[in-house]
CSV table of C-alpha atoms in Angstrom, one decimal:
chain,number,residue,atom,x,y,z
A,1,PHE,CA,-14.3,-45.7,67.7
A,2,PHE,CA,-10.6,-45.0,68.0
A,3,PHE,CA,-10.1,-45.7,64.3
A,4,LEU,CA,-12.6,-42.9,63.4
A,5,MET,CA,-10.3,-40.4,65.1
A,6,ILE,CA,-7.3,-41.2,63.0
A,7,ARG,CA,-6.9,-38.4,60.5
A,8,ARG,CA,-5.9,-39.0,57.0
A,9,PRO,CA,-2.4,-37.7,56.2
A,10,PRO,CA,-2.6,-34.4,54.4
A,11,ARG,CA,-2.3,-34.5,50.6
A,12,SER,CA,0.8,-32.9,49.2
A,13,THR,CA,-0.1,-29.3,48.3
A,14,GLN,CA,1.8,-26.8,46.2
A,15,SER,CA,3.4,-23.8,47.8
A,16,ARG,CA,2.0,-20.4,46.8
A,17,SER,CA,5.1,-19.7,44.7
A,18,SER,CA,4.8,-23.1,42.9
A,19,ALA,CA,1.1,-22.5,42.1
A,20,ALA,CA,1.8,-19.0,40.8
A,21,SER,CA,4.5,-20.4,38.6
A,22,ASP,CA,2.1,-22.9,37.1
A,23,VAL,CA,-0.4,-20.2,36.4
A,24,TYR,CA,2.3,-18.1,34.7
A,25,LYS,CA,3.4,-21.1,32.6
A,26,ARG,CA,-0.1,-21.7,31.5
A,27,GLN,CA,-0.5,-18.0,30.5
A,28,VAL,CA,2.7,-18.0,28.6
A,29,SER,CA,1.7,-21.2,26.8
A,30,THR,CA,-1.7,-19.7,25.9
A,31,GLN,CA,-0.1,-16.5,24.7
A,32,SER,CA,2.5,-18.3,22.7
A,33,THR,CA,-0.2,-20.5,21.0
A,34,TRP,CA,-2.3,-17.4,20.3
A,35,GLY,CA,0.8,-15.5,19.0
A,36,ASN,CA,1.7,-18.3,16.6
A,37,SER,CA,-1.8,-18.5,15.3
A,38,LEU,CA,-1.9,-14.7,14.8
A,39,ILE,CA,1.5,-14.8,12.9
A,40,GLY,CA,0.1,-17.5,10.6
A,41,GLU,CA,-3.0,-15.4,10.0
A,42,ILE,CA,-1.0,-12.3,9.3
A,43,ASP,CA,1.3,-14.1,6.9
A,44,HIS,CA,-1.8,-15.5,5.1
A,45,MET,CA,-3.3,-12.1,4.7
A,46,LEU,CA,-0.1,-10.6,3.3
A,47,ARG,CA,0.5,-13.4,0.9
A,48,ASN,CA,-3.1,-13.1,-0.5
A,49,LEU,CA,-3.1,-9.3,-0.7
A,50,SER,CA,-4.1,-8.0,-4.1
A,51,GLY,CA,-4.3,-4.5,-5.5
A,52,THR,CA,-8.1,-4.3,-5.4
A,53,GLY,CA,-9.7,-1.7,-3.0
A,54,ASP,CA,-11.6,-4.4,-1.2
A,55,SER,CA,-8.4,-6.4,-0.5
A,56,ILE,CA,-6.4,-3.4,0.7
A,57,ARG,CA,-9.3,-2.0,2.9
A,58,GLY,CA,-10.2,-5.4,4.3
A,59,THR,CA,-6.6,-6.3,5.3
A,60,ALA,CA,-6.0,-2.8,6.7
A,61,SER,CA,-9.2,-3.2,8.8
A,62,SER,CA,-8.0,-6.5,10.2
A,63,PHE,CA,-4.6,-5.0,11.0
A,64,LEU,CA,-6.2,-2.2,12.9
A,65,ASP,CA,-8.5,-4.5,14.8
A,66,TYR,CA,-5.5,-6.6,16.0
A,67,GLY,CA,-3.6,-3.3,16.6
A,68,ASP,CA,-6.3,-2.3,19.1
A,69,LEU,CA,-5.4,-5.5,21.0
A,70,GLY,CA,-1.8,-4.3,21.3
A,71,ARG,CA,-0.2,-6.3,18.5
A,72,GLU,CA,0.9,-3.3,16.4
A,73,ALA,CA,4.7,-4.1,16.6
A,74,LEU,CA,4.1,-7.7,15.5
A,75,LEU,CA,1.9,-6.8,12.6
A,76,VAL,CA,4.4,-4.3,11.2
A,77,GLU,CA,7.3,-6.7,11.8
A,78,ARG,CA,5.5,-9.3,9.7
A,79,TRP,CA,4.8,-6.7,7.0
A,80,ASP,CA,8.5,-5.7,7.0
A,81,GLU,CA,9.7,-9.3,6.8
A,82,TYR,CA,7.4,-10.2,3.9
A,83,TYR,CA,8.3,-6.9,2.1
A,84,SER,CA,12.0,-7.7,2.5
A,85,SER,CA,11.6,-11.2,1.2
A,86,LEU,CA,10.2,-10.2,-2.2
A,87,ASP,CA,12.3,-9.5,-5.2
A,88,LYS,CA,12.4,-5.8,-6.0
A,89,HIS,CA,12.4,-6.4,-9.8
A,90,GLN,CA,10.3,-9.6,-10.4
A,91,GLN,CA,7.7,-9.0,-7.6
A,92,GLY,CA,7.4,-5.2,-7.8
A,93,GLU,CA,3.6,-5.3,-8.1
A,94,GLN,CA,3.3,-7.2,-4.8
A,95,LEU,CA,5.7,-4.7,-3.1
A,96,ALA,CA,3.4,-1.9,-4.4
A,97,PHE,CA,0.4,-3.6,-2.8
A,98,LEU,CA,2.2,-3.7,0.5
A,99,ILE,CA,2.9,0.0,0.3
A,100,PHE,CA,-0.8,0.6,-0.5
A,101,LEU,CA,-1.6,-1.5,2.6
A,102,ALA,CA,0.7,0.6,4.8
A,103,ASN,CA,-0.9,3.8,3.5
A,104,GLN,CA,-4.4,2.5,4.1
A,105,ILE,CA,-3.6,1.5,7.7
A,106,LEU,CA,-2.0,4.9,8.4
A,107,GLN,CA,-4.6,7.0,6.7
A,108,SER,CA,-7.8,5.2,7.9
A,109,GLY,CA,-6.6,4.5,11.4
A,110,THR,CA,-5.8,8.0,12.6
A,111,LYS,CA,-8.7,8.0,15.1
A,112,ARG,CA,-8.0,4.5,16.4
A,113,LYS,CA,-6.2,4.1,19.7
A,114,CYS,CA,-3.5,1.9,18.0
A,115,TRP,CA,-2.5,4.6,15.4
A,116,GLY,CA,0.4,6.1,17.4
A,117,ASN,CA,2.0,2.7,17.9
A,118,PHE,CA,1.5,1.8,14.2
A,119,ALA,CA,3.0,5.1,13.1
A,120,LYS,CA,6.1,4.5,15.4
A,121,ALA,CA,6.5,0.9,14.1
A,122,PHE,CA,6.2,1.9,10.4
A,123,MET,CA,8.7,4.8,10.9
A,124,LYS,CA,11.3,2.1,11.7
A,125,VAL,CA,10.7,0.1,8.5
A,126,LEU,CA,9.5,2.6,5.8
A,127,PRO,CA,13.0,4.1,5.1
A,128,ARG,CA,14.2,0.6,4.0
A,129,ALA,CA,11.0,0.0,2.1
A,130,PHE,CA,11.4,3.2,0.1
A,131,GLN,CA,15.0,2.6,-0.5
A,132,LYS,CA,14.1,-0.8,-2.0
A,133,ALA,CA,11.4,0.8,-4.1
A,134,GLY,CA,13.9,3.3,-5.4
A,135,ALA,CA,16.3,0.6,-6.4
A,136,SER,CA,13.6,-1.4,-8.3
A,137,SER,CA,13.2,-1.5,-12.0
A,138,HIS,CA,9.5,-2.1,-11.7
A,139,ALA,CA,7.7,1.0,-13.0
A,140,LEU,CA,4.5,0.5,-11.0
A,141,LEU,CA,6.3,0.1,-7.7
A,142,ARG,CA,8.4,3.2,-8.3
A,143,SER,CA,5.5,5.4,-9.5
A,144,GLN,CA,3.2,4.3,-6.7
A,145,ALA,CA,5.8,4.8,-4.0
A,146,ILE,CA,6.3,8.4,-5.0
A,147,LYS,CA,2.5,8.9,-5.3
A,148,ILE,CA,2.0,7.6,-1.7
A,149,LEU,CA,4.9,9.8,-0.5
A,150,ASN,CA,3.3,12.9,-2.1
A,151,ILE,CA,-0.1,12.0,-0.4
A,152,TRP,CA,1.7,11.8,3.0
A,153,LYS,CA,3.3,15.2,2.3
A,154,ASP,CA,0.0,16.8,1.4
A,155,SER,CA,-1.8,15.3,4.4
A,156,LYS,CA,1.2,15.9,6.8
A,157,LEU,CA,0.8,12.4,8.0
A,158,PHE,CA,4.4,12.4,9.2
A,159,ASP,CA,6.7,15.3,10.0
A,160,LEU,CA,8.6,16.9,7.1
A,161,GLN,CA,12.0,15.6,8.2
A,162,PHE,CA,10.9,12.0,8.1
A,163,LEU,CA,9.2,12.4,4.7
A,164,ASN,CA,12.3,14.0,3.3
A,165,GLN,CA,14.3,11.0,4.6
A,166,LEU,CA,12.0,8.7,2.7
A,167,GLN,CA,12.4,10.8,-0.5
A,168,SER,CA,16.2,10.9,0.0
A,169,ASN,CA,16.3,7.1,0.4
A,170,PHE,CA,14.2,6.6,-2.7
A,171,ASP,CA,16.2,9.0,-4.8
A,172,SER,CA,19.7,7.8,-3.7
A,173,ALA,CA,18.9,4.1,-4.2
A,174,LYS,CA,19.4,4.3,-8.0
A,175,ASP,CA,22.7,6.2,-7.7
A,176,GLU,CA,24.1,3.8,-5.1
A,177,ASN,CA,23.0,0.6,-6.8
A,178,PRO,CA,22.9,1.3,-10.6
A,179,GLU,CA,23.5,-2.3,-11.4
A,180,ASP,CA,20.3,-3.2,-9.5
A,181,MET,CA,18.2,-1.2,-11.9
A,182,VAL,CA,18.7,-3.6,-14.8
A,183,PRO,CA,17.3,-7.1,-14.2
A,184,GLU,CA,19.2,-10.2,-15.5
A,185,ASN,CA,18.4,-11.1,-19.1
A,186,PHE,CA,17.0,-7.6,-19.7
A,187,ALA,CA,16.1,-6.8,-23.3
A,188,PRO,CA,15.4,-3.2,-24.2
A,189,PRO,CA,11.7,-2.8,-25.1
A,190,PRO,CA,10.8,-1.8,-28.6
A,191,LYS,CA,10.1,1.9,-29.3
A,192,GLU,CA,6.4,1.2,-29.4
A,193,MET,CA,6.4,-0.1,-25.9
A,194,VAL,CA,8.4,2.9,-24.7
A,195,ASP,CA,6.0,5.3,-26.3
A,196,PHE,CA,3.0,3.5,-24.8
A,197,ALA,CA,4.5,3.7,-21.3
A,198,THR,CA,5.3,7.3,-21.7
A,199,THR,CA,1.9,8.3,-23.0
A,200,TYR,CA,0.1,6.2,-20.4
A,201,ASN,CA,2.0,7.9,-17.5
A,202,GLU,CA,1.4,11.4,-19.0
A,203,LEU,CA,-2.3,10.6,-19.4
A,204,ALA,CA,-2.6,9.1,-15.9
A,205,SER,CA,-0.9,12.2,-14.5
A,206,TRP,CA,-3.4,14.5,-16.2
A,207,VAL,CA,-6.4,12.5,-15.1
A,208,GLU,CA,-5.2,13.1,-11.5
A,209,LYS,CA,-4.8,16.8,-12.1
A,210,THR,CA,-8.2,17.0,-13.7
A,211,GLU,CA,-9.9,15.2,-10.8
A,212,SER,CA,-8.1,17.6,-8.4
A,213,LYS,CA,-9.5,20.6,-10.3
A,214,GLU,CA,-13.0,19.0,-10.4
A,215,ARG,CA,-12.9,18.8,-6.6
A,216,LYS,CA,-11.9,22.4,-6.4
A,217,VAL,CA,-14.9,23.5,-8.6
A,218,GLN,CA,-17.3,21.3,-6.5
A,219,GLU,CA,-15.9,22.9,-3.2
A,220,LEU,CA,-16.4,26.4,-4.5
A,221,ASN,CA,-19.8,25.8,-6.1
A,222,GLY,CA,-22.6,27.5,-4.1
A,223,THR,CA,-20.2,29.3,-1.7
A,224,GLY,CA,-20.7,32.7,-3.3
A,225,ARG,CA,-17.1,33.1,-4.1
A,226,ASP,CA,-17.8,33.7,-7.8
A,227,SER,CA,-14.5,35.0,-8.9
A,228,GLU,CA,-12.6,32.0,-7.4
A,229,LEU,CA,-15.2,29.6,-8.9
A,230,GLN,CA,-14.8,31.1,-12.4
A,231,ALA,CA,-11.0,30.8,-12.1
A,232,ALA,CA,-11.4,27.2,-11.0
A,233,ILE,CA,-13.7,26.4,-13.9
A,234,SER,CA,-11.3,28.0,-16.3
A,235,ASP,CA,-8.4,25.8,-14.9
A,236,LEU,CA,-10.6,22.7,-15.2
A,237,ASP,CA,-11.5,23.5,-18.8
A,238,LYS,CA,-7.8,23.8,-19.7
A,239,ALA,CA,-7.0,20.5,-17.8
A,240,LEU,CA,-9.8,18.7,-19.7
A,241,ARG,CA,-8.5,19.9,-23.1
A,242,THR,CA,-4.9,18.9,-22.2
A,243,GLN,CA,-6.2,15.5,-20.9
A,244,SER,CA,-8.1,15.0,-24.2
A,245,HIS,CA,-4.8,15.7,-26.2
A,246,HIS,CA,-2.9,13.1,-24.1
A,247,ARG,CA,-5.7,10.6,-24.6
A,248,VAL,CA,-5.3,10.8,-28.4
A,249,ASN,CA,-1.6,10.2,-28.1
A,250,PHE,CA,-2.1,7.3,-25.7
A,251,LEU,CA,-4.7,5.6,-27.9
A,252,GLN,CA,-2.3,5.9,-30.9
A,253,ALA,CA,0.5,4.4,-29.0
A,254,LEU,CA,-1.8,1.6,-27.7
A,255,SER,CA,-2.8,0.7,-31.3
A,256,GLU,CA,0.9,0.5,-32.3
A,257,VAL,CA,1.6,-1.8,-29.4
A,258,PHE,CA,-1.2,-4.2,-30.5
A,259,THR,CA,0.6,-4.7,-33.8
A,260,LEU,CA,3.6,-6.1,-32.0
A,261,MET,CA,1.8,-8.8,-30.1
A,262,ASP,CA,2.3,-12.5,-30.6
A,263,ASN,CA,1.7,-15.4,-28.3
A,264,THR,CA,4.7,-14.6,-26.1
A,265,GLN,CA,3.6,-11.0,-25.7
A,266,MET,CA,0.0,-11.4,-24.7
A,267,LYS,CA,1.0,-11.1,-21.0
A,268,PHE,CA,0.8,-7.4,-21.8
A,269,MET,CA,-3.0,-7.7,-21.7
A,270,ILE,CA,-2.9,-8.0,-17.9
A,271,ALA,CA,-2.8,-4.2,-17.9
A,272,TYR,CA,-6.0,-4.0,-19.9
A,273,ARG,CA,-8.2,-3.5,-16.8
A,274,ARG,CA,-6.1,-0.7,-15.5
A,275,ILE,CA,-6.2,1.0,-18.9
A,276,ASN,CA,-9.9,0.5,-19.3
A,277,ASN,CA,-10.5,2.0,-15.8
A,278,LEU,CA,-8.4,5.0,-16.7
A,279,LEU,CA,-10.4,5.6,-20.0
A,280,GLU,CA,-13.7,5.2,-18.1
A,281,LYS,CA,-12.6,7.9,-15.7
A,282,ILE,CA,-11.8,10.2,-18.6
A,283,GLU,CA,-15.1,9.6,-20.3
A,284,LYS,CA,-16.9,10.3,-17.0
A,285,ASN,CA,-15.0,13.6,-16.5
A,286,GLU,CA,-15.7,14.8,-20.0
A,287,ARG,CA,-19.4,13.9,-19.7
A,288,GLU,CA,-19.8,15.9,-16.5
A,289,PHE,CA,-17.7,19.0,-17.2
A,290,MET,CA,-17.3,19.4,-21.0
């Protein structure tokens, strides 16, 4: 039985340090694969972002979910890279959508554990973003950037010093880069188009003011503060009348624009839905309060 007592030579075994190294390598490989997959998904979401409420809210929700997993810096980095890659004149609408997304993330995520890290990450990139918006010739981008900035001021989302920095970056961009304000092959628009843009912006501004005064009336209604309520109703009545005046001017300008249209100018009609939505808001306001 001697041969039964011969022990098999031990198999080669890893040292503890070697085994730990392999585990670490597997973890790094797994994290790298997951990170690359996440980057691809983030980029896909950003490229397919539209200006609809569902698109903005859905993408913001996904960002916040990934943020809760500790990926805030990566998410904002990809947002910044995509924003920086877009042309400030020709792709102004998409740039505006990205600013909408940043606002939705910051406004809706205030109670999420990732909010603080998102705020810090966005504070690093937003000054450049607002400077680019200020240097753009795209009316939607410029107007919406200022609108979002005013919302942040009202809600005190950031401290006043940072918000003033964003405002300064936006305002100084045109002065520092005046040549950037005029795209190549720019042709001055006809007077009818200028009148249309002016009256549209005036009307949109008064719609916002009217809605604000409506909310004030609704807040005071039933509180017993009768004198304040009457004053608010009086302000709302004046706003509705002014809004009605601007609507007449806008519709006149719109009809004149239609007379200019030929096959090459029909792209103007992409604004139809936005115009229609604005007019529907006005009709709703007047039905309820006039």
